[in-house]
Short mmCIF file of C-alpha atoms in Angstrom, two decimals:
data_model
loop_
_atom_site.label_atom_id
_atom_site.label_comp_id
_atom_site.label_asym_id
_atom_site.label_seq_id
_atom_site.Cartn_x
_atom_site.Cartn_y
_atom_site.Cartn_z
CA UNK A 167 -199.76 107.26 -45.06
CA UNK A 168 -198.68 108.67 -41.71
CA UNK A 169 -199.39 106.78 -38.51
CA UNK A 170 -201.23 108.97 -35.99
CA UNK A 171 -199.95 109.41 -32.44
CA UNK A 172 -201.84 107.95 -29.49
CA UNK A 173 -203.57 111.25 -28.69
CA UNK A 174 -205.09 111.36 -32.17
CA UNK A 175 -206.14 107.71 -32.03
CA UNK A 176 -207.97 108.31 -28.76
CA UNK A 177 -209.88 111.22 -30.31
CA UNK A 178 -211.31 109.09 -33.11
CA UNK A 179 -214.85 107.70 -32.75
CA UNK A 180 -215.63 104.00 -32.49
CA UNK A 181 -215.08 102.18 -35.82
CA UNK A 182 -218.14 101.41 -37.90
CA UNK A 183 -217.36 98.45 -40.14
CA UNK A 184 -221.00 97.72 -41.02
CA UNK A 185 -222.49 100.96 -42.34
CA UNK A 186 -219.82 103.69 -42.41
CA UNK A 187 -220.38 107.23 -43.63
CA UNK A 188 -219.33 107.60 -47.28
CA UNK A 189 -218.67 110.44 -49.71
CA UNK A 190 -221.50 109.43 -52.02
CA UNK A 191 -221.57 108.86 -55.80
CA UNK A 192 -220.32 112.32 -56.82
CA UNK A 193 -216.97 111.08 -58.10
CA UNK A 194 -218.52 108.42 -60.33
CA UNK A 195 -220.86 110.99 -61.86
CA UNK A 196 -218.02 113.42 -62.57
CA UNK A 197 -215.67 110.83 -64.03
CA UNK A 198 -218.25 109.08 -66.20
CA UNK A 199 -219.29 112.47 -67.59
CA UNK A 200 -215.74 113.57 -68.49
CA UNK A 201 -214.36 110.26 -69.79
CA UNK A 202 -216.75 109.99 -72.79
CA UNK A 203 -215.77 113.51 -73.90
CA UNK A 204 -212.09 112.55 -73.74
CA UNK A 205 -212.74 109.43 -75.82
CA UNK A 206 -214.79 111.48 -78.28
CA UNK A 207 -212.01 114.08 -78.58
CA UNK A 208 -209.41 111.42 -79.39
CA UNK A 209 -211.77 109.70 -81.82
CA UNK A 210 -212.49 112.95 -83.66
CA UNK A 211 -208.80 113.77 -83.72
CA UNK A 212 -207.97 110.48 -85.41
CA UNK A 213 -210.85 110.88 -87.84
CA UNK A 214 -209.70 114.38 -88.81
CA UNK A 215 -206.04 113.44 -89.13
CA UNK A 216 -206.31 109.98 -90.70
CA UNK A 217 -209.74 109.74 -92.25
CA UNK A 218 -210.03 113.30 -93.54
CA UNK A 219 -206.70 115.11 -93.84
CA UNK A 220 -204.63 111.89 -94.00
CA UNK A 221 -201.80 113.60 -92.15
CA UNK A 222 -201.23 111.86 -88.82
CA UNK A 223 -197.95 112.07 -86.93
CA UNK A 224 -196.32 111.06 -83.64
CA UNK A 225 -198.33 113.53 -81.57
CA UNK A 226 -201.56 111.74 -82.54
CA UNK A 227 -200.32 108.32 -81.46
CA UNK A 228 -198.81 109.66 -78.25
CA UNK A 229 -202.25 111.06 -77.42
CA UNK A 230 -203.82 107.66 -78.10
CA UNK A 231 -201.39 106.12 -75.59
CA UNK A 232 -202.24 108.88 -73.11
CA UNK A 233 -205.95 108.12 -73.55
CA UNK A 234 -205.29 104.45 -72.80
CA UNK A 235 -203.59 105.31 -69.50
CA UNK A 236 -206.24 107.93 -68.74
CA UNK A 237 -208.94 105.26 -69.01
CA UNK A 238 -206.91 103.12 -66.63
CA UNK A 239 -206.57 106.04 -64.20
CA UNK A 240 -210.31 106.65 -64.26
CA UNK A 241 -211.04 102.97 -63.68
CA UNK A 242 -208.68 102.66 -60.70
CA UNK A 243 -210.02 105.91 -59.22
CA UNK A 244 -213.58 104.58 -59.30
CA UNK A 245 -212.50 101.22 -57.88
CA UNK A 246 -210.44 102.82 -55.11
CA UNK A 247 -213.27 105.04 -53.93
CA UNK A 248 -216.08 102.52 -54.27
CA UNK A 249 -214.35 99.26 -53.30
CA UNK A 250 -211.12 100.00 -51.44
CA UNK A 251 -212.18 102.51 -48.79
CA UNK A 252 -210.99 105.82 -50.22
CA UNK A 253 -214.38 107.44 -49.61
CA UNK A 254 -214.81 106.69 -45.89
CA UNK A 255 -213.04 107.77 -42.70
CA UNK A 256 -209.81 106.01 -41.89
CA UNK A 257 -211.10 104.81 -38.50
CA UNK A 258 -213.86 102.84 -40.28
CA UNK A 259 -211.35 100.79 -42.29
CA UNK A 260 -210.07 97.33 -41.53
CA UNK A 261 -206.38 96.52 -41.92
CA UNK A 262 -207.17 94.53 -45.06
CA UNK A 263 -209.01 97.50 -46.58
CA UNK A 264 -206.11 99.80 -45.76
CA UNK A 265 -203.61 97.52 -47.44
CA UNK A 266 -205.79 97.08 -50.52
CA UNK A 267 -206.27 100.84 -50.67
CA UNK A 268 -202.51 101.37 -50.60
CA UNK A 269 -202.11 98.98 -53.54
CA UNK A 270 -204.73 100.98 -55.42
CA UNK A 271 -202.84 104.16 -54.57
CA UNK A 272 -199.62 102.75 -56.04
CA UNK A 273 -201.41 101.71 -59.23
CA UNK A 274 -203.18 105.07 -59.55
CA UNK A 275 -199.99 107.07 -59.09
CA UNK A 276 -198.28 104.99 -61.77
CA UNK A 277 -201.12 105.37 -64.26
CA UNK A 278 -201.42 109.09 -63.54
CA UNK A 279 -197.73 109.70 -64.23
CA UNK A 280 -197.97 107.74 -67.48
CA UNK A 281 -201.17 109.47 -68.64
CA UNK A 282 -200.13 113.03 -67.78
CA UNK A 283 -196.62 112.56 -69.20
CA UNK A 284 -197.85 111.21 -72.53
CA UNK A 285 -200.35 114.08 -72.82
CA UNK A 286 -197.52 116.56 -72.33
CA UNK A 287 -195.21 114.76 -74.74
CA UNK A 288 -197.97 114.70 -77.37
CA UNK A 289 -198.54 118.44 -77.04
CA UNK A 290 -194.82 119.21 -77.15
CA UNK A 291 -194.34 117.05 -80.24
CA UNK A 292 -197.20 118.92 -81.91
CA UNK A 293 -195.28 122.16 -81.29
CA UNK A 294 -192.55 120.91 -83.61
CA UNK A 295 -195.08 121.28 -86.42
CA UNK A 296 -195.10 125.06 -86.05
CA UNK A 297 -191.56 125.55 -84.73
CA UNK A 298 -189.15 126.80 -87.43
CA UNK A 299 -185.86 124.96 -87.72
CA UNK A 300 -183.06 126.34 -85.50
CA UNK A 301 -185.46 128.83 -83.89
CA UNK A 302 -185.37 129.78 -80.21
CA UNK A 303 -188.88 128.45 -79.81
CA UNK A 304 -187.82 125.03 -81.08
CA UNK A 305 -184.87 124.95 -78.69
CA UNK A 306 -187.10 125.86 -75.74
CA UNK A 307 -189.53 123.11 -76.73
CA UNK A 308 -186.66 120.63 -76.64
CA UNK A 309 -185.69 121.85 -73.16
CA UNK A 310 -189.23 121.43 -71.81
CA UNK A 311 -189.48 118.06 -73.56
CA UNK A 312 -186.33 116.94 -71.75
CA UNK A 313 -187.66 118.16 -68.39
CA UNK A 314 -190.94 116.29 -68.85
CA UNK A 315 -189.19 113.09 -69.92
CA UNK A 316 -186.66 113.27 -67.07
CA UNK A 317 -189.29 113.95 -64.39
CA UNK A 318 -191.43 111.14 -65.81
CA UNK A 319 -188.63 108.58 -65.53
CA UNK A 320 -187.29 109.83 -62.18
CA UNK A 321 -190.66 109.79 -60.46
CA UNK A 322 -191.55 106.33 -61.73
CA UNK A 323 -188.24 105.00 -60.44
CA UNK A 324 -188.68 106.71 -57.07
CA UNK A 325 -192.27 105.51 -56.81
CA UNK A 326 -191.35 101.87 -57.24
CA UNK A 327 -188.14 101.97 -55.20
CA UNK A 328 -189.30 104.03 -52.21
CA UNK A 329 -189.78 100.76 -50.32
CA UNK A 330 -187.53 97.72 -50.55
CA UNK A 331 -189.24 95.36 -51.07
CA UNK A 332 -192.08 97.27 -52.70
CA UNK A 333 -194.65 95.28 -50.70
CA UNK A 334 -193.62 97.29 -47.65
CA UNK A 335 -195.52 100.20 -49.18
CA UNK A 336 -198.88 98.57 -48.49
CA UNK A 337 -198.07 96.00 -45.79
CA UNK A 338 -198.69 97.67 -42.43
CA UNK A 339 -197.10 94.86 -40.45
CA UNK A 340 -193.79 95.30 -42.31
CA UNK A 341 -190.80 97.13 -40.90
CA UNK A 342 -191.21 100.60 -42.45
CA UNK A 343 -187.63 101.57 -41.80
CA UNK A 344 -186.91 100.27 -45.32
CA UNK A 345 -189.10 103.01 -46.87
CA UNK A 346 -188.13 106.58 -47.55
CA UNK A 347 -190.63 109.29 -46.52
CA UNK A 348 -193.52 109.37 -48.96
CA UNK A 349 -194.23 113.09 -48.74
CA UNK A 350 -191.22 114.93 -50.26
CA UNK A 351 -191.04 113.10 -53.62
CA UNK A 352 -194.82 113.16 -54.06
CA UNK A 353 -195.08 116.89 -53.31
CA UNK A 354 -192.12 117.58 -55.60
CA UNK A 355 -193.83 115.64 -58.38
CA UNK A 356 -197.04 117.65 -58.06
CA UNK A 357 -195.13 120.95 -58.14
CA UNK A 358 -193.10 119.93 -61.20
CA UNK A 359 -196.29 118.69 -62.81
CA UNK A 360 -198.00 122.08 -62.43
CA UNK A 361 -194.87 123.96 -63.52
CA UNK A 362 -194.46 121.94 -66.71
CA UNK A 363 -198.17 122.28 -67.47
CA UNK A 364 -197.82 126.04 -67.23
CA UNK A 365 -194.72 126.11 -69.44
CA UNK A 366 -196.32 123.91 -72.08
CA UNK A 367 -199.41 126.07 -72.49
CA UNK A 368 -197.49 129.37 -72.42
CA UNK A 369 -194.73 128.28 -74.82
CA UNK A 370 -196.44 128.82 -78.20
CA UNK A 371 -198.15 132.12 -77.40
CA UNK A 372 -195.37 134.43 -78.62
CA UNK A 373 -194.81 132.38 -81.77
CA UNK A 374 -198.52 132.33 -82.58
CA UNK A 375 -198.77 136.06 -81.94
CA UNK A 376 -195.98 136.75 -84.44
CA UNK A 377 -197.57 134.75 -87.26
CA UNK A 378 -198.39 136.77 -90.36
CA UNK A 379 -202.13 136.21 -89.99
CA UNK A 380 -205.13 138.47 -89.41
CA UNK A 381 -205.44 139.50 -85.73
CA UNK A 382 -208.69 137.60 -85.25
CA UNK A 383 -207.12 134.38 -86.50
CA UNK A 384 -204.02 134.82 -84.35
CA UNK A 385 -206.18 135.35 -81.28
CA UNK A 386 -208.24 132.30 -82.21
CA UNK A 387 -205.14 130.12 -82.39
CA UNK A 388 -203.90 131.47 -79.06
CA UNK A 389 -207.25 130.67 -77.46
CA UNK A 390 -207.15 127.12 -78.88
CA UNK A 391 -203.74 126.55 -77.33
CA UNK A 392 -204.46 128.50 -74.15
CA UNK A 393 -207.56 126.50 -73.25
CA UNK A 394 -205.13 124.03 -71.73
CA UNK A 395 -204.73 126.46 -68.86
CA UNK A 396 -207.60 124.54 -67.29
CA UNK A 397 -205.09 121.76 -66.65
CA UNK A 398 -202.92 124.12 -64.64
CA UNK A 399 -205.91 124.86 -62.39
CA UNK A 400 -206.74 121.16 -61.98
CA UNK A 401 -203.11 120.34 -61.24
CA UNK A 402 -202.96 123.11 -58.65
CA UNK A 403 -205.99 121.72 -56.81
CA UNK A 404 -204.46 118.26 -56.88
CA UNK A 405 -201.16 119.62 -55.52
CA UNK A 406 -202.99 121.35 -52.67
CA UNK A 407 -204.84 118.22 -51.61
CA UNK A 408 -201.72 116.06 -51.87
CA UNK A 409 -199.95 118.40 -49.47
CA UNK A 410 -202.98 118.52 -47.16
CA UNK A 411 -203.36 114.74 -46.94
CA UNK A 412 -199.65 114.17 -46.40
CA UNK A 413 -199.00 116.89 -43.83
CA UNK A 414 -202.24 118.35 -42.46
CA UNK A 415 -204.46 115.39 -41.57
CA UNK A 416 -204.37 111.79 -40.44
CA UNK A 417 -207.74 110.99 -42.02
CA UNK A 418 -206.05 110.22 -45.34
CA UNK A 419 -208.83 108.20 -46.94
CA UNK A 420 -211.56 110.78 -46.27
CA UNK A 421 -209.64 113.81 -47.53
CA UNK A 422 -207.69 111.77 -50.06
CA UNK A 423 -211.01 111.47 -51.89
CA UNK A 424 -210.31 114.96 -53.25
CA UNK A 425 -206.98 113.79 -54.68
CA UNK A 426 -208.72 111.01 -56.56
CA UNK A 427 -211.23 113.42 -58.09
CA UNK A 428 -208.62 115.88 -59.34
CA UNK A 429 -206.33 113.08 -60.52
CA UNK A 430 -208.89 111.71 -62.95
CA UNK A 431 -210.12 115.18 -63.93
CA UNK A 432 -206.59 116.32 -64.76
CA UNK A 433 -205.81 113.35 -66.99
CA UNK A 434 -209.11 113.34 -68.91
CA UNK A 435 -209.34 117.11 -69.31
CA UNK A 436 -205.68 117.09 -70.34
CA UNK A 437 -206.52 114.72 -73.19
CA UNK A 438 -209.46 116.91 -74.24
CA UNK A 439 -207.42 120.13 -74.20
CA UNK A 440 -204.56 118.45 -76.03
CA UNK A 441 -206.93 117.41 -78.82
CA UNK A 442 -208.76 120.72 -79.27
CA UNK A 443 -206.15 122.37 -81.58
CA UNK A 444 -206.19 119.30 -83.82
CA UNK A 445 -209.97 119.66 -84.24
CA UNK A 446 -209.70 123.13 -85.79
CA UNK A 447 -210.45 121.79 -89.31
CA UNK A 448 -213.94 120.90 -88.05
CA UNK A 449 -214.56 124.60 -87.44
CA UNK A 450 -213.31 125.59 -90.90
CA UNK A 451 -214.03 122.59 -93.15
CA UNK A 452 -213.86 124.59 -96.38
CA UNK A 453 -210.31 125.75 -95.64
CA UNK A 454 -209.25 122.27 -94.62
CA UNK A 455 -210.61 120.78 -97.85
CA UNK A 456 -208.87 123.48 -99.85
CA UNK A 457 -205.60 122.68 -98.10
CA UNK A 458 -205.86 118.97 -98.80
CA UNK A 459 -206.99 119.50 -102.39
CA UNK A 460 -203.72 121.31 -103.11
CA UNK A 461 -201.93 118.13 -102.15
CA UNK A 462 -199.66 119.77 -99.61
CA UNK A 463 -198.00 117.63 -97.01
CA UNK A 464 -197.08 119.49 -93.82
CA UNK A 465 -193.93 118.95 -91.89
CA UNK A 466 -193.92 115.70 -90.00
CA UNK A 467 -197.05 114.22 -91.52
CA UNK A 468 -197.01 110.48 -91.42
CA UNK A 469 -199.78 109.70 -93.91
CA UNK A 470 -199.87 111.15 -97.36
CA UNK A 471 -203.21 109.58 -98.26
CA UNK A 472 -203.64 108.26 -101.75
CA UNK A 473 -200.46 107.83 -103.68
CA UNK A 474 -199.85 110.70 -106.00
CA UNK A 475 -199.80 109.78 -109.64
CA UNK A 476 -196.47 110.10 -111.32
CA UNK A 477 -196.62 112.77 -113.98
CA UNK A 478 -194.01 113.93 -116.39
CA UNK A 479 -193.58 117.69 -116.18
CA UNK A 480 -194.39 119.43 -119.39
CA UNK A 481 -191.74 121.83 -120.65
CA UNK A 482 -192.98 124.74 -122.72
CA UNK A 483 -191.78 124.65 -126.31
CA UNK A 484 -189.81 127.88 -125.99
CA UNK A 485 -187.95 126.56 -122.95
CA UNK A 486 -187.35 123.26 -124.70
CA UNK A 487 -185.82 125.03 -127.64
CA UNK A 488 -183.60 127.04 -125.30
CA UNK A 489 -182.34 123.84 -123.71
CA UNK A 490 -181.59 122.20 -127.06
CA UNK A 491 -179.73 125.29 -128.22
CA UNK A 492 -177.75 125.70 -124.99
CA UNK A 493 -174.50 124.58 -126.58
CA UNK A 494 -174.72 127.25 -129.27
CA UNK A 495 -175.89 130.07 -127.00
CA UNK A 496 -173.73 132.92 -125.77
CA UNK A 497 -174.38 135.39 -122.99
CA UNK A 498 -173.84 139.05 -123.80
CA UNK A 499 -172.48 141.69 -121.48
CA UNK A 500 -175.93 143.03 -120.58
CA UNK A 501 -177.03 139.60 -119.36
CA UNK A 502 -179.12 138.72 -122.43
CA UNK A 503 -178.69 135.40 -124.20
CA UNK A 504 -177.80 135.21 -127.89
CA UNK A 505 -178.99 132.03 -129.52
CA UNK A 506 -177.88 131.76 -133.16
CA UNK A 507 -177.98 135.49 -133.51
CA UNK A 508 -181.35 135.88 -131.81
CA UNK A 509 -181.01 137.97 -128.60
CA UNK A 510 -183.28 136.85 -125.80
CA UNK A 511 -183.66 138.99 -122.70
CA UNK A 512 -183.39 137.30 -119.29
CA UNK A 513 -186.63 136.73 -117.39
CA UNK A 514 -187.71 139.78 -115.46
CA UNK A 515 -188.14 139.48 -111.69
CA UNK A 516 -191.55 139.76 -110.11
CA UNK A 517 -192.86 143.21 -109.28
CA UNK A 518 -191.91 142.85 -105.63
CA UNK A 519 -188.41 141.67 -106.48
CA UNK A 520 -188.84 138.24 -104.92
CA UNK A 521 -189.24 134.80 -106.37
CA UNK A 522 -192.27 132.67 -105.84
CA UNK A 523 -192.32 130.71 -102.59
CA UNK A 524 -191.31 127.11 -102.83
CA UNK A 525 -193.86 124.41 -102.20
CA UNK A 526 -192.20 123.67 -98.85
CA UNK A 527 -192.60 127.28 -97.73
CA UNK A 528 -196.23 127.25 -98.85
CA UNK A 529 -196.78 124.09 -96.84
CA UNK A 530 -195.28 125.69 -93.74
CA UNK A 531 -197.40 128.80 -94.10
CA UNK A 532 -200.53 126.74 -94.65
CA UNK A 533 -199.63 124.61 -91.66
CA UNK A 534 -199.24 127.65 -89.42
CA UNK A 535 -202.56 128.96 -90.69
CA UNK A 536 -204.60 125.82 -90.26
CA UNK A 537 -202.56 124.38 -87.39
CA UNK A 538 -201.97 120.98 -88.92
#
């Protein structure tokens, strides 16, 4: 928070500590409408993956962690605006309210970084499900994953070490020469946040477009992944208001109200958008049941459901006889096998000249088709 010069202080009206003008209940209404949908999305995701398909993986549990921090972000946003003065003009605040509001700001920034980072990590981990081994797409996903993880750690460290001791961040009577400027790292974080959001939701488009699926289904998958573009918009609004509050106004608590709104919207909508692709089986339940009935287990699935019964493969009698006669068999020049004087031609290839796909390849194709 910047300290205004004397000319700005003289232009402010007389403080009203009894009945100040407030922003109203709009933020509570917005947040309490979005949060239940985020919780519902995570609940349905877990039900689909664990209770129905029995194929959960790391991306599901990372999203659960993100939802936990998103709930914390929403709670601190509501508390900050309703209890700690972030919905009234700065000249109507007491010193105690300002210091409490700064503590809430520190907590909210921490929870936001945790929530948004875990949402991104969950989405990136889910991309490994459709990324072929040693492909360019997989390598790019690893690069973006590293950027998200590095920015997550760097910003948390900078946030909690920008003032030494950290109490100088919210204590207005402290000597603020032991704090670095708050603006540059915070603006940099918002820009990197929007940039990584954009990269994450653009990454799979080319891979999805190249899948050997009907055009309508390819477009449907691209729409499911691309709906996360809403997060880029929310992050852009948040970045704008962060810059405005830090550099364009001294009434930080009044205009900072907009930051609080977009902070909670971005985290909760991020959870919702991150869960939408995992809910695709709800749109096509027959296909999902068919996929699970075949007993396939996609790459990276953590739960295999009921233990498969051990069965002894049955060998056809003709093949069994061939195996028992292997020691007495001879291969002729034309590739046929002579077993005790009985020539047997080698098996003919399929009409298209290719062998049947392995179960692993079938799993991968099914996974690309039905997402997970």
